[in-house]
Short mmCIF file of C-alpha atoms in Angstrom, two decimals:
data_model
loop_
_atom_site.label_atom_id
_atom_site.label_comp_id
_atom_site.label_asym_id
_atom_site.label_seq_id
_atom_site.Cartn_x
_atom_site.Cartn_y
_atom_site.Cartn_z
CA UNK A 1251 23.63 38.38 -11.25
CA UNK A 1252 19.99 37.44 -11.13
CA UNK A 1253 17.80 36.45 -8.57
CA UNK A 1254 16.47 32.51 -8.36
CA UNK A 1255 17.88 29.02 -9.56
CA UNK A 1256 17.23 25.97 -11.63
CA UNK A 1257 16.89 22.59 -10.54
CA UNK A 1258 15.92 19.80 -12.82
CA UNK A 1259 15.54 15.97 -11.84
CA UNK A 1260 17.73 13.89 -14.23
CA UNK A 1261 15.34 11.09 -14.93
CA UNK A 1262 18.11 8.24 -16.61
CA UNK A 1263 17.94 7.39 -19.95
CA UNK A 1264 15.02 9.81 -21.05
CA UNK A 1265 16.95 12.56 -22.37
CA UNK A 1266 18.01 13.62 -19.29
CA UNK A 1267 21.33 15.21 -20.73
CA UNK A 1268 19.78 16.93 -23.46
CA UNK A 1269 17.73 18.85 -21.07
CA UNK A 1270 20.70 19.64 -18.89
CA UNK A 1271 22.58 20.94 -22.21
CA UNK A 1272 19.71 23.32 -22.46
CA UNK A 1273 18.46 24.41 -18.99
CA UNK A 1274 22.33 24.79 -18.27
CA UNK A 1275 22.37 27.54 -20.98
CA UNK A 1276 19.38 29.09 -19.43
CA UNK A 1277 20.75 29.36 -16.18
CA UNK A 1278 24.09 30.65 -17.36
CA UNK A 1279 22.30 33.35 -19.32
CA UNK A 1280 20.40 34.55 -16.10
CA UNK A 1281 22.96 34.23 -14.20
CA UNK A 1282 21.40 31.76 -11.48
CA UNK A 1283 22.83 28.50 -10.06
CA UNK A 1284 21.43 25.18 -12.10
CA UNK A 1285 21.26 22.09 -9.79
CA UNK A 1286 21.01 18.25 -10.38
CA UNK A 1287 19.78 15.63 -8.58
CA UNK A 1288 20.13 11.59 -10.30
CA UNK A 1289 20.08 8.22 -8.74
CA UNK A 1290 18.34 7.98 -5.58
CA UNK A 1291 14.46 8.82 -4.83
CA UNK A 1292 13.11 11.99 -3.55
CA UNK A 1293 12.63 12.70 0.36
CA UNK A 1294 9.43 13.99 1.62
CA UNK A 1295 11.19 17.22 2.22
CA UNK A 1296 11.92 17.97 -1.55
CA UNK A 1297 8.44 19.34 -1.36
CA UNK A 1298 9.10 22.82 0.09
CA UNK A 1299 12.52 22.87 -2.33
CA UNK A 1300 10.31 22.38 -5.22
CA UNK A 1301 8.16 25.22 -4.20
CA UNK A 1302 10.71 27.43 -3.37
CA UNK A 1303 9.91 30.95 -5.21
CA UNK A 1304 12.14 31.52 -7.81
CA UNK A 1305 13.62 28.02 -8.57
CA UNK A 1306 12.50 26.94 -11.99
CA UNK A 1307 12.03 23.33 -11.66
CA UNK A 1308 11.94 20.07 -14.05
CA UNK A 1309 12.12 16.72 -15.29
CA UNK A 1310 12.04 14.83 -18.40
CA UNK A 1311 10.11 11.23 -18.95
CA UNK A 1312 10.16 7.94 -21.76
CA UNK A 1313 7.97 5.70 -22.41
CA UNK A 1314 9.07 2.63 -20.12
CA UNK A 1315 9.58 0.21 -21.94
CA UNK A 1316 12.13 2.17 -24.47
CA UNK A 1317 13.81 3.90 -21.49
CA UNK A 1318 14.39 0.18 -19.88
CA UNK A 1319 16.28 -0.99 -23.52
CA UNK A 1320 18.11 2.05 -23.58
CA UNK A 1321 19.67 1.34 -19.96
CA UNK A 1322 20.25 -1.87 -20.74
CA UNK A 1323 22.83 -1.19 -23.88
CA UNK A 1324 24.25 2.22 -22.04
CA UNK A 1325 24.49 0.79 -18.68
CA UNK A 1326 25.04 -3.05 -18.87
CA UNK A 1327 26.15 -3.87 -22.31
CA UNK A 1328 28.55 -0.59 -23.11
CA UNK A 1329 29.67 -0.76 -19.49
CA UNK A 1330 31.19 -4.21 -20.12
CA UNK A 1331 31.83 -3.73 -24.02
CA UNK A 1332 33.84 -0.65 -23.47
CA UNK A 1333 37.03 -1.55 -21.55
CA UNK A 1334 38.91 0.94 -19.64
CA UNK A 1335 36.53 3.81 -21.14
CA UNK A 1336 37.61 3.26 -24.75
CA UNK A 1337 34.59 4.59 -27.14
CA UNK A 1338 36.37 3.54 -30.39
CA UNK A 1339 36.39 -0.28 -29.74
CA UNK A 1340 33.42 -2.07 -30.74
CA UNK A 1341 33.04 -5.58 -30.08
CA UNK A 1342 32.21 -8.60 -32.01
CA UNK A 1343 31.65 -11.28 -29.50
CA UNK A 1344 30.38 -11.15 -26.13
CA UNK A 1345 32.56 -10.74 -22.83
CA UNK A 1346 31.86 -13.70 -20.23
CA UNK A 1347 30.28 -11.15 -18.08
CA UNK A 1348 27.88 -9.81 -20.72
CA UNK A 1349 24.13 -10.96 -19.84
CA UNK A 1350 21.40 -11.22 -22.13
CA UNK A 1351 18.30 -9.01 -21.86
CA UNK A 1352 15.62 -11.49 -19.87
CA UNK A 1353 18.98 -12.37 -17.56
CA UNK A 1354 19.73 -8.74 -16.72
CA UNK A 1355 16.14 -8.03 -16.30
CA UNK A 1356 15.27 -10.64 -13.90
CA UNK A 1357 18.40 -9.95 -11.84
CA UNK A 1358 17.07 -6.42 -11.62
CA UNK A 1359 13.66 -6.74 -11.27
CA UNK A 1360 12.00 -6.48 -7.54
CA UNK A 1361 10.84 -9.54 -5.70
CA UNK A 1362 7.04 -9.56 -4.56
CA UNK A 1363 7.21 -8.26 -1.40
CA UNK A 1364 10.76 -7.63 -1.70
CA UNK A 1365 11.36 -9.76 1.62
CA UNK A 1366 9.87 -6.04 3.49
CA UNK A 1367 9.88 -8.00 6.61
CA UNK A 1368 13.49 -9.20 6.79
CA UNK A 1369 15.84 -7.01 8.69
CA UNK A 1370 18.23 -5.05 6.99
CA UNK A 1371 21.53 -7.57 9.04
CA UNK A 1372 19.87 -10.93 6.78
CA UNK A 1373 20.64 -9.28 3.36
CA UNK A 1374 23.67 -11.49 2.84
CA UNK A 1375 21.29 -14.19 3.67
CA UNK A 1376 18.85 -13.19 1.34
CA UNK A 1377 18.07 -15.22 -2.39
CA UNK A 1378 17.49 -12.01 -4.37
CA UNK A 1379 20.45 -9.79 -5.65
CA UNK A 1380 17.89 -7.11 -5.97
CA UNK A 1381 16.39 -7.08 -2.64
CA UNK A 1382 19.92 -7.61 -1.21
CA UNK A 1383 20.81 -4.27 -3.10
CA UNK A 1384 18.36 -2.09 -1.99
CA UNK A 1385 18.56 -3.34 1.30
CA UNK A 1386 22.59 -1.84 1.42
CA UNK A 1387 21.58 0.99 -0.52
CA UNK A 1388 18.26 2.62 0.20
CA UNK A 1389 16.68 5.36 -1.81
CA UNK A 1390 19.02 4.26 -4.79
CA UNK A 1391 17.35 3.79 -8.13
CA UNK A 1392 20.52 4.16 -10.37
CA UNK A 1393 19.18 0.84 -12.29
CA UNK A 1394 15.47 0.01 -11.65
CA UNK A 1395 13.69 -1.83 -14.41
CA UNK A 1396 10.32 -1.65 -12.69
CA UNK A 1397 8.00 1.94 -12.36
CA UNK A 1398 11.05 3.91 -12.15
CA UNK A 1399 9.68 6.65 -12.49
CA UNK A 1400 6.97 6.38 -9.48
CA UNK A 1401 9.97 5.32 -7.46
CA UNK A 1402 11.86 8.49 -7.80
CA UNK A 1403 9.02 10.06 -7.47
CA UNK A 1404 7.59 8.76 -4.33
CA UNK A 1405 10.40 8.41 -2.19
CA UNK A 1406 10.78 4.92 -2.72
CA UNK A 1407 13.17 3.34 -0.52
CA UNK A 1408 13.13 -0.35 -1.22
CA UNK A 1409 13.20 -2.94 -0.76
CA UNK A 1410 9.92 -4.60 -2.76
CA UNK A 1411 6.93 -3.48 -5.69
CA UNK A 1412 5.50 -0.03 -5.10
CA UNK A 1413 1.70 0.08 -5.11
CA UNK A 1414 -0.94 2.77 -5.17
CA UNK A 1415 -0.76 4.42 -2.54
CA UNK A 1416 3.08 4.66 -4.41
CA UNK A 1417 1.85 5.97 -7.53
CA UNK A 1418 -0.64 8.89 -5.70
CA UNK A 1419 2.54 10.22 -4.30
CA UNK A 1420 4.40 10.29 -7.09
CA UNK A 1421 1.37 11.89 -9.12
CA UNK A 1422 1.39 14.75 -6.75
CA UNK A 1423 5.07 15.03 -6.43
CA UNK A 1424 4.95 15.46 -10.16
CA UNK A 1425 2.05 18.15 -10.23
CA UNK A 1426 5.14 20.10 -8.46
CA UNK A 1427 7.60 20.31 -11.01
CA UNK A 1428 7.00 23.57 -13.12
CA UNK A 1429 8.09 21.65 -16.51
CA UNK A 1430 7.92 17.69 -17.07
CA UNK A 1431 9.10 17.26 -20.88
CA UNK A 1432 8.80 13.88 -22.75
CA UNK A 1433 11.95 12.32 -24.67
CA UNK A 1434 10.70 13.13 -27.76
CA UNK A 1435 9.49 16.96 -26.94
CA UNK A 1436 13.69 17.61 -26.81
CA UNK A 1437 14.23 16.74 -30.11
CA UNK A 1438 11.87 18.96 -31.18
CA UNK A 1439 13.32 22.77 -32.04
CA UNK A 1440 10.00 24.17 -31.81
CA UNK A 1441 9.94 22.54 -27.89
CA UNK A 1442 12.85 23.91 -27.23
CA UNK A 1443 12.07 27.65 -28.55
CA UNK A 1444 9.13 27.25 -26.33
CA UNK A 1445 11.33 26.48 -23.42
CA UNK A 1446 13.40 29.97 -23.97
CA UNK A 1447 10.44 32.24 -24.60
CA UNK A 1448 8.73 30.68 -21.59
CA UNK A 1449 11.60 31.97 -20.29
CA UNK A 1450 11.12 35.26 -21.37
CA UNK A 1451 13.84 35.44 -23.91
CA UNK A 1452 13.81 33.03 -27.16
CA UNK A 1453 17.44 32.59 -27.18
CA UNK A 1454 18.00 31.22 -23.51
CA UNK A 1455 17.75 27.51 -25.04
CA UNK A 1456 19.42 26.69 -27.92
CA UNK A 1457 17.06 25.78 -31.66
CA UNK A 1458 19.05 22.23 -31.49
CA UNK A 1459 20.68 20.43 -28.68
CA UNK A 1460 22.43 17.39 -29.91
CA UNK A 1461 21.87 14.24 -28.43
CA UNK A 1462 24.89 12.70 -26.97
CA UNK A 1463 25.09 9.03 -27.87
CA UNK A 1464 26.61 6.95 -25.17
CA UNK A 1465 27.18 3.63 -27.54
CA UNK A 1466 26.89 3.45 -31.06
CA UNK A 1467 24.51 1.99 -33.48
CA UNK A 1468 27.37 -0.04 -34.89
CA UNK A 1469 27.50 -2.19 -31.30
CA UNK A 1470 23.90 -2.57 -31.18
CA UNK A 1471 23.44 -4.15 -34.76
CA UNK A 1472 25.97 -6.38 -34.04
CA UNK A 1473 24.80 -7.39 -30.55
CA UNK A 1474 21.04 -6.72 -31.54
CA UNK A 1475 21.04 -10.82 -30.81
CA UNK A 1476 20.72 -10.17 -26.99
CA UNK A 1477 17.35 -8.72 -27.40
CA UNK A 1478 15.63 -10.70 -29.97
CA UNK A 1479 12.89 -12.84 -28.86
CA UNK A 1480 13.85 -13.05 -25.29
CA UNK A 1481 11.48 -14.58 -22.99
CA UNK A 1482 11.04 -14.25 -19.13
CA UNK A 1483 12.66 -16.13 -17.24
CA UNK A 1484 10.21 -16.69 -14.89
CA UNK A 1485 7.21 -16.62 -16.86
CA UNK A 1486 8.58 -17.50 -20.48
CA UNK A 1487 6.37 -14.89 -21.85
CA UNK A 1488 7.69 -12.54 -24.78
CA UNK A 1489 10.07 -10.03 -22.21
CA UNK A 1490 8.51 -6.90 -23.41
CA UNK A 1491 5.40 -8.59 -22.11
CA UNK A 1492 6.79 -8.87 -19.07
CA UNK A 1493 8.08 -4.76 -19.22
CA UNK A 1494 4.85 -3.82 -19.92
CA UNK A 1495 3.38 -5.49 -17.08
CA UNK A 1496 5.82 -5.13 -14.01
CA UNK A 1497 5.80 -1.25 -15.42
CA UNK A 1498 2.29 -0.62 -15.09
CA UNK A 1499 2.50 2.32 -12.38
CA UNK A 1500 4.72 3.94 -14.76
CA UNK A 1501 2.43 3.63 -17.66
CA UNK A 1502 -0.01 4.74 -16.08
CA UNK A 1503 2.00 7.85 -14.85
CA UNK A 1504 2.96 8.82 -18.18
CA UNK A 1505 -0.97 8.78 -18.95
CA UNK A 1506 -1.38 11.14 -16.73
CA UNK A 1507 1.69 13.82 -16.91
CA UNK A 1508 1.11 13.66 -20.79
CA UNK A 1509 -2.68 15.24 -19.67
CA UNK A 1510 -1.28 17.20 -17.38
CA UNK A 1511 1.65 19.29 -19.72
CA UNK A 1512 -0.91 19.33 -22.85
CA UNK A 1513 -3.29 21.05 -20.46
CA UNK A 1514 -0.54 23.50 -19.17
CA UNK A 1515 0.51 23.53 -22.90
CA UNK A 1516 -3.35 24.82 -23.94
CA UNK A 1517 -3.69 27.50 -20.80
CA UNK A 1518 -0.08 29.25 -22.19
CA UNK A 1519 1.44 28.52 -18.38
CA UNK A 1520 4.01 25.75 -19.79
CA UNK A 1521 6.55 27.40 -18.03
CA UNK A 1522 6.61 30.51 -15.38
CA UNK A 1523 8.68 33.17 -16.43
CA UNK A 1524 11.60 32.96 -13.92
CA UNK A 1525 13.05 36.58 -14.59
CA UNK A 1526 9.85 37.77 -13.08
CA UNK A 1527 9.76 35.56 -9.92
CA UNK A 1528 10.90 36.85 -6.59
CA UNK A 1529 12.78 34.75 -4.13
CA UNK A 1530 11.44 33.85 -0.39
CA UNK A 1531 10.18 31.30 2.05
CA UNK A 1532 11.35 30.11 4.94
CA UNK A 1533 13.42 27.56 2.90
CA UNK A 1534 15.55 29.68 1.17
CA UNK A 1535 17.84 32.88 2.07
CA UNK A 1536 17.84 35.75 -0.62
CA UNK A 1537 21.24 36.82 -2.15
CA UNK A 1538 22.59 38.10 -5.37
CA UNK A 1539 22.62 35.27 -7.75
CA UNK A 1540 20.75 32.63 -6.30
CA UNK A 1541 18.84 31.10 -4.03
CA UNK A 1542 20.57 29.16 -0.50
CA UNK A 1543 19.20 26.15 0.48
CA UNK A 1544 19.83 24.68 4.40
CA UNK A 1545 22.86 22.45 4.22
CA UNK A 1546 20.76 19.46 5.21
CA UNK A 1547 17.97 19.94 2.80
CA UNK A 1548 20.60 19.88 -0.22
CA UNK A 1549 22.20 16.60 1.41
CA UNK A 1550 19.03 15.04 1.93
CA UNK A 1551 17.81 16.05 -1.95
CA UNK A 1552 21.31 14.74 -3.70
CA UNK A 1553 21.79 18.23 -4.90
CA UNK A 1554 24.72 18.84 -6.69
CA UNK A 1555 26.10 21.14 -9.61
CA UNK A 1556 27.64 19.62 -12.51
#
């Protein structure tokens, strides 16, 4: 068994699952637990997990915009075009409880201010499904159509906009992870290679890693009427507009973790070779295998293994 772990953030709908196909084969090859955390934001205390010695940590991100259009057809439109689970059926009309684009948007975009100062007992009360969400489920960002990715990130817990002082944290938190890949970086072979021999052995990640389709392209030419020229139903502005601008945070971390992995990229430290780390810290217990983490700390982190 080897010593250490791997732990990557599954960031939804930006290849996410292809990096799990191939840090999963890493792991299994050195013989170390992989771990998975998806849905909710991070806790302050992820901090001294993601500097744990020995855990290889990472992430993936998408541009925003495409990442928002992808959730939309595998979350909302397959989800209600797929009945009971059945991946061969493909639709030609609509069920009632299909919503366009600019509908499902607004329903899950945040209200300004996000009604911060209402108490947590009004959210039946309140006019906003989103805010009522949040509200009964902090720290979940399952479906978030606005700066996802500095939510996660930051700790968000809702309800409301995130801000600067939002998008500082999650810059920093994101300065922790040892890898951050783009989308498109996964569906390169050469990317992937570099992954393995970061690793210290080539053949740790595999050349290709297919991409596992969640709907077809079949459904979305024949539904591809939901999307087209849908305006805001607020603002009745073009809705990518409107993506770009409630996204903003998000654009403007992608800015600056694209700077930050071509610089790691150009100083040869993409990656650290894991083989060579050595376990420690007061967070985490030495054993043959792996690394333990406190009970409370995994709980607190959504840690699981799939």
């Amino acid at each position: 068994a080897g010593k250490g772990g791997v732990y990557m953030y599954h960031s939804r709908k930006a290849a996410g699952t292809t990096l799990r196909v191939a840090l999963q084969a890493a792991a299994k090859s050195l013989k170390v637990p992989f771990w998975e955390t998806e849905g909710i934001s991070l806790p302050d205390e992820v901090g001294e997990f993601l500097v744990t010695k020995g855990v290889l940590t990472a992430t993936t991100l998408r541009p925003p915009i495409e990442r928002v259009m992808s959730l939309y057809w595998y979350e909302h439109v397959a989800w209600w075009n797929r009945p009971m689970g059945n991946m061969k059926v493909v639709p030609t009309e609509l069920p009632k409880q299909t919503r366009n684009l600019s509908s499902w948007i607004d329903t899950w975009r945040d209200d300004a201010g996000g009604g911060v100062l209402v108490q947590p007992k009004m959210a039946d009360s309140l006019s906003s499904f989103k805010t009522k969400y949040v509200w009964k489920n902090p720290f979940t960002v399952y479906v978030e159509v606005e700066n996802y990715y500095v939510k996660w990130l930051s700790g968000w817990k809702g309800p409301g906009q995130v801000g600067e002082a939002d998008w500082e944290k999650a810059k920093n938190r994101l300065l922790e992870f040892d890898v951050v890949l783009f989308s498109t970086d996964l569906r390169d072979p050469a990317s992937l290679r570099l992954v393995g021999e970061s690793l210290g052995n080539p053949k740790l990640v595999p050349d290709h890693v297919p991409e596992r389709l969640k709907q077809d392209d079949s459904m979305k030419q024949r539904l591809q009427r939901l999307v087209v020229d849908q305006k805001d139903l607020r603002t009745g502005e073009n809705i990518t507009s409107t993506l770009a601008a409630i996204s903003a945070w998000d654009v403007k971390l992608m800015s600056f973790a694209r700077s930050m992995t071509d610089a790691r990229l150009s100083a040869a430290s993409f990656l650290p070779n894991l083989s060579s780390l050595d376990m420690g810290g007061e967070a985490s217990e030495c054993y043959a295998g792996g690394v333990r983490l406190p009970p409370q700390l995994q709980k607190s982190i959504g840690l699981f293994q799939p």
